[in-house]
Amino acid sequence: QVQLMESGGGSVQAGESLTLSCGVSGSISTFNAAGWYRQPLGNQRELVATITRDGRTNYLDSVKGRFSISRDNAENTWYLQMNSLKPEDSADYYCTLGTLNAAGYTPSSGWGQGTQVTVSS
């Protein structure tokens, strides 16, 4: 029932910036957090950033200080601002809704189509 739509990806050079957006339709009352994942070509998905309903954020170590996750509660939309991009940031990026607790973040919303980010050196 919940539908996710990622947008904002593209091709940039190292050092440049992109902002990804995720629009959500349907009920989100059962989720307490949102998260962005990425999947580099040939690799498994990794969790990039999470944000709770209270606004608490967590980041993958390799993106700390460069990426920022935010949420617009009124519009059921959240964002991933990516600055100082590096070639190793190249991946398909996915937004999710799920649960964050002491054990970590678990997505449970299903997966959208993703948006591709390519960073060249």
PDB file of C-alpha atoms in Angstrom:
ATOM      1  CA  GLN A   1       0.000   0.000   0.000  1.00  0.00           C
ATOM      2  CA  VAL A   2       2.861   2.363   0.782  1.00  0.00           C
ATOM      3  CA  GLN A   3       4.549   3.585  -2.374  1.00  0.00           C
ATOM      4  CA  LEU A   4       7.980   5.184  -2.572  1.00  0.00           C
ATOM      5  CA  MET A   5       9.376   7.301  -5.377  1.00  0.00           C
ATOM      6  CA  GLU A   6      13.016   8.357  -5.446  1.00  0.00           C
ATOM      7  CA  SER A   7      14.280  11.187  -7.604  1.00  0.00           C
ATOM      8  CA  GLY A   8      17.207  13.556  -7.963  1.00  0.00           C
ATOM      9  CA  GLY A   9      19.987  11.250  -9.095  1.00  0.00           C
ATOM     10  CA  GLY A  10      22.351  12.050 -11.901  1.00  0.00           C
ATOM     11  CA  SER A  11      25.934  12.158 -13.086  1.00  0.00           C
ATOM     12  CA  VAL A  12      28.369  14.580 -11.474  1.00  0.00           C
ATOM     13  CA  GLN A  13      32.078  15.040 -11.015  1.00  0.00           C
ATOM     14  CA  ALA A  14      33.904  14.476  -7.752  1.00  0.00           C
ATOM     15  CA  GLY A  15      33.421  17.322  -5.309  1.00  0.00           C
ATOM     16  CA  GLU A  16      30.004  18.308  -6.601  1.00  0.00           C
ATOM     17  CA  SER A  17      26.642  17.909  -4.876  1.00  0.00           C
ATOM     18  CA  LEU A  18      23.272  16.277  -5.397  1.00  0.00           C
ATOM     19  CA  THR A  19      20.054  16.235  -3.397  1.00  0.00           C
ATOM     20  CA  LEU A  20      17.858  13.154  -3.546  1.00  0.00           C
ATOM     21  CA  SER A  21      14.140  13.243  -2.776  1.00  0.00           C
ATOM     22  CA  CYS A  22      11.702  10.554  -1.734  1.00  0.00           C
ATOM     23  CA  GLY A  23       7.951  10.985  -2.007  1.00  0.00           C
ATOM     24  CA  VAL A  24       5.654   8.653  -0.093  1.00  0.00           C
ATOM     25  CA  SER A  25       1.995   7.827  -0.599  1.00  0.00           C
ATOM     26  CA  GLY A  26      -0.135   5.730   1.724  1.00  0.00           C
ATOM     27  CA  SER A  27      -0.225   5.280   5.482  1.00  0.00           C
ATOM     28  CA  ILE A  28       3.067   5.667   7.349  1.00  0.00           C
ATOM     29  CA  SER A  29       1.731   5.356  10.903  1.00  0.00           C
ATOM     30  CA  THR A  30       3.416   1.995  11.536  1.00  0.00           C
ATOM     31  CA  PHE A  31       6.929   3.321  10.840  1.00  0.00           C
ATOM     32  CA  ASN A  32       9.121   5.204  13.292  1.00  0.00           C
ATOM     33  CA  ALA A  33      12.031   5.988  11.003  1.00  0.00           C
ATOM     34  CA  ALA A  34      13.111   6.497   7.426  1.00  0.00           C
ATOM     35  CA  GLY A  35      16.350   5.456   5.818  1.00  0.00           C
ATOM     36  CA  TRP A  36      18.359   5.785   2.653  1.00  0.00           C
ATOM     37  CA  TYR A  37      20.215   2.786   1.251  1.00  0.00           C
ATOM     38  CA  ARG A  38      22.604   2.548  -1.639  1.00  0.00           C
ATOM     39  CA  GLN A  39      23.772  -0.348  -3.775  1.00  0.00           C
ATOM     40  CA  PRO A  40      26.990   0.052  -5.744  1.00  0.00           C
ATOM     41  CA  LEU A  41      27.261  -1.960  -8.925  1.00  0.00           C
ATOM     42  CA  GLY A  42      28.176  -5.523  -8.044  1.00  0.00           C
ATOM     43  CA  ASN A  43      27.838  -5.012  -4.289  1.00  0.00           C
ATOM     44  CA  GLN A  44      25.204  -5.447  -1.606  1.00  0.00           C
ATOM     45  CA  ARG A  45      22.990  -2.673  -0.361  1.00  0.00           C
ATOM     46  CA  GLU A  46      24.303  -0.620   2.538  1.00  0.00           C
ATOM     47  CA  LEU A  47      22.492   1.721   4.877  1.00  0.00           C
ATOM     48  CA  VAL A  48      23.567   5.318   4.330  1.00  0.00           C
ATOM     49  CA  ALA A  49      21.473   7.385   6.731  1.00  0.00           C
ATOM     50  CA  THR A  50      18.423   7.194   8.984  1.00  0.00           C
ATOM     51  CA  ILE A  51      16.108   9.719  10.584  1.00  0.00           C
ATOM     52  CA  THR A  52      13.500   9.115  13.285  1.00  0.00           C
ATOM     53  CA  ARG A  53      10.167  10.828  13.849  1.00  0.00           C
ATOM     54  CA  ASP A  54      11.917  12.775  16.607  1.00  0.00           C
ATOM     55  CA  GLY A  55      14.484  14.048  14.134  1.00  0.00           C
ATOM     56  CA  ARG A  56      17.451  12.004  15.313  1.00  0.00           C
ATOM     57  CA  THR A  57      19.865  11.092  12.545  1.00  0.00           C
ATOM     58  CA  ASN A  58      22.582   8.514  11.999  1.00  0.00           C
ATOM     59  CA  TYR A  59      25.038   8.123   9.147  1.00  0.00           C
ATOM     60  CA  LEU A  60      27.357   5.630   7.598  1.00  0.00           C
ATOM     61  CA  ASP A  61      30.883   6.513   8.720  1.00  0.00           C
ATOM     62  CA  SER A  62      32.095   7.138   5.182  1.00  0.00           C
ATOM     63  CA  VAL A  63      29.459   9.836   4.550  1.00  0.00           C
ATOM     64  CA  LYS A  64      29.540  11.659   7.893  1.00  0.00           C
ATOM     65  CA  GLY A  65      30.131  15.356   7.413  1.00  0.00           C
ATOM     66  CA  ARG A  66      29.193  15.156   3.738  1.00  0.00           C
ATOM     67  CA  PHE A  67      25.611  13.820   3.649  1.00  0.00           C
ATOM     68  CA  SER A  68      22.547  15.145   5.455  1.00  0.00           C
ATOM     69  CA  ILE A  69      19.155  13.462   5.803  1.00  0.00           C
ATOM     70  CA  SER A  70      16.028  15.510   6.458  1.00  0.00           C
ATOM     71  CA  ARG A  71      12.273  15.046   6.428  1.00  0.00           C
ATOM     72  CA  ASP A  72       9.184  17.076   5.603  1.00  0.00           C
ATOM     73  CA  ASN A  73       6.502  15.484   7.770  1.00  0.00           C
ATOM     74  CA  ALA A  74       3.635  17.486   6.278  1.00  0.00           C
ATOM     75  CA  GLU A  75       4.403  16.311   2.750  1.00  0.00           C
ATOM     76  CA  ASN A  76       5.572  12.766   3.577  1.00  0.00           C
ATOM     77  CA  THR A  77       8.813  13.551   1.831  1.00  0.00           C
ATOM     78  CA  TRP A  78      12.406  13.166   2.888  1.00  0.00           C
ATOM     79  CA  TYR A  79      15.732  14.088   1.394  1.00  0.00           C
ATOM     80  CA  LEU A  80      19.367  13.163   1.224  1.00  0.00           C
ATOM     81  CA  GLN A  81      21.690  16.074   0.542  1.00  0.00           C
ATOM     82  CA  MET A  82      25.037  14.811  -0.691  1.00  0.00           C
ATOM     83  CA  ASN A  83      28.008  17.164  -0.731  1.00  0.00           C
ATOM     84  CA  SER A  84      31.633  16.626  -1.693  1.00  0.00           C
ATOM     85  CA  LEU A  85      30.721  13.535  -3.658  1.00  0.00           C
ATOM     86  CA  LYS A  86      33.350  10.897  -4.312  1.00  0.00           C
ATOM     87  CA  PRO A  87      33.524   8.173  -6.962  1.00  0.00           C
ATOM     88  CA  GLU A  88      32.913   5.571  -4.264  1.00  0.00           C
ATOM     89  CA  ASP A  89      29.502   7.177  -3.649  1.00  0.00           C
ATOM     90  CA  SER A  90      28.352   5.954  -7.057  1.00  0.00           C
ATOM     91  CA  ALA A  91      25.379   3.635  -6.576  1.00  0.00           C
ATOM     92  CA  ASP A  92      21.670   3.177  -6.936  1.00  0.00           C
ATOM     93  CA  TYR A  93      20.029   4.941  -3.992  1.00  0.00           C
ATOM     94  CA  TYR A  94      16.803   3.774  -2.346  1.00  0.00           C
ATOM     95  CA  CYS A  95      14.557   5.337   0.261  1.00  0.00           C
ATOM     96  CA  THR A  96      12.707   3.241   2.823  1.00  0.00           C
ATOM     97  CA  LEU A  97      10.448   3.400   5.852  1.00  0.00           C
ATOM     98  CA  GLY A  98      11.008   1.094   8.781  1.00  0.00           C
ATOM     99  CA  THR A  99      11.878   0.698  12.427  1.00  0.00           C
ATOM    100  CA  LEU A 100      14.931   1.949  14.280  1.00  0.00           C
ATOM    101  CA  ASN A 101      15.770   0.473  17.678  1.00  0.00           C
ATOM    102  CA  ALA A 102      18.779  -0.628  19.690  1.00  0.00           C
ATOM    103  CA  ALA A 103      19.401  -3.457  17.245  1.00  0.00           C
ATOM    104  CA  GLY A 104      19.583  -1.088  14.303  1.00  0.00           C
ATOM    105  CA  TYR A 105      17.379  -0.098  11.406  1.00  0.00           C
ATOM    106  CA  THR A 106      15.036  -2.522   9.678  1.00  0.00           C
ATOM    107  CA  PRO A 107      13.245  -1.437   6.486  1.00  0.00           C
ATOM    108  CA  SER A 108       9.736  -2.768   6.061  1.00  0.00           C
ATOM    109  CA  SER A 109       8.135  -0.554   3.418  1.00  0.00           C
ATOM    110  CA  GLY A 110       9.343  -2.440   0.402  1.00  0.00           C
ATOM    111  CA  TRP A 111      11.620  -1.008  -2.250  1.00  0.00           C
ATOM    112  CA  GLY A 112      11.050   1.633  -4.881  1.00  0.00           C
ATOM    113  CA  GLN A 113      12.774   1.877  -8.234  1.00  0.00           C
ATOM    114  CA  GLY A 114      15.761   3.760  -6.858  1.00  0.00           C
ATOM    115  CA  THR A 115      17.681   6.627  -8.391  1.00  0.00           C
ATOM    116  CA  GLN A 116      21.160   6.309  -9.854  1.00  0.00           C
ATOM    117  CA  VAL A 117      24.084   8.450  -8.763  1.00  0.00           C
ATOM    118  CA  THR A 118      27.297   8.396 -10.765  1.00  0.00           C
ATOM    119  CA  VAL A 119      30.361  10.319  -9.610  1.00  0.00           C
ATOM    120  CA  SER A 120      33.336  10.577 -11.923  1.00  0.00           C
ATOM    121  CA  SER A 121      36.875  11.503 -10.965  1.00  0.00           C
TER     122      SER A 121
END
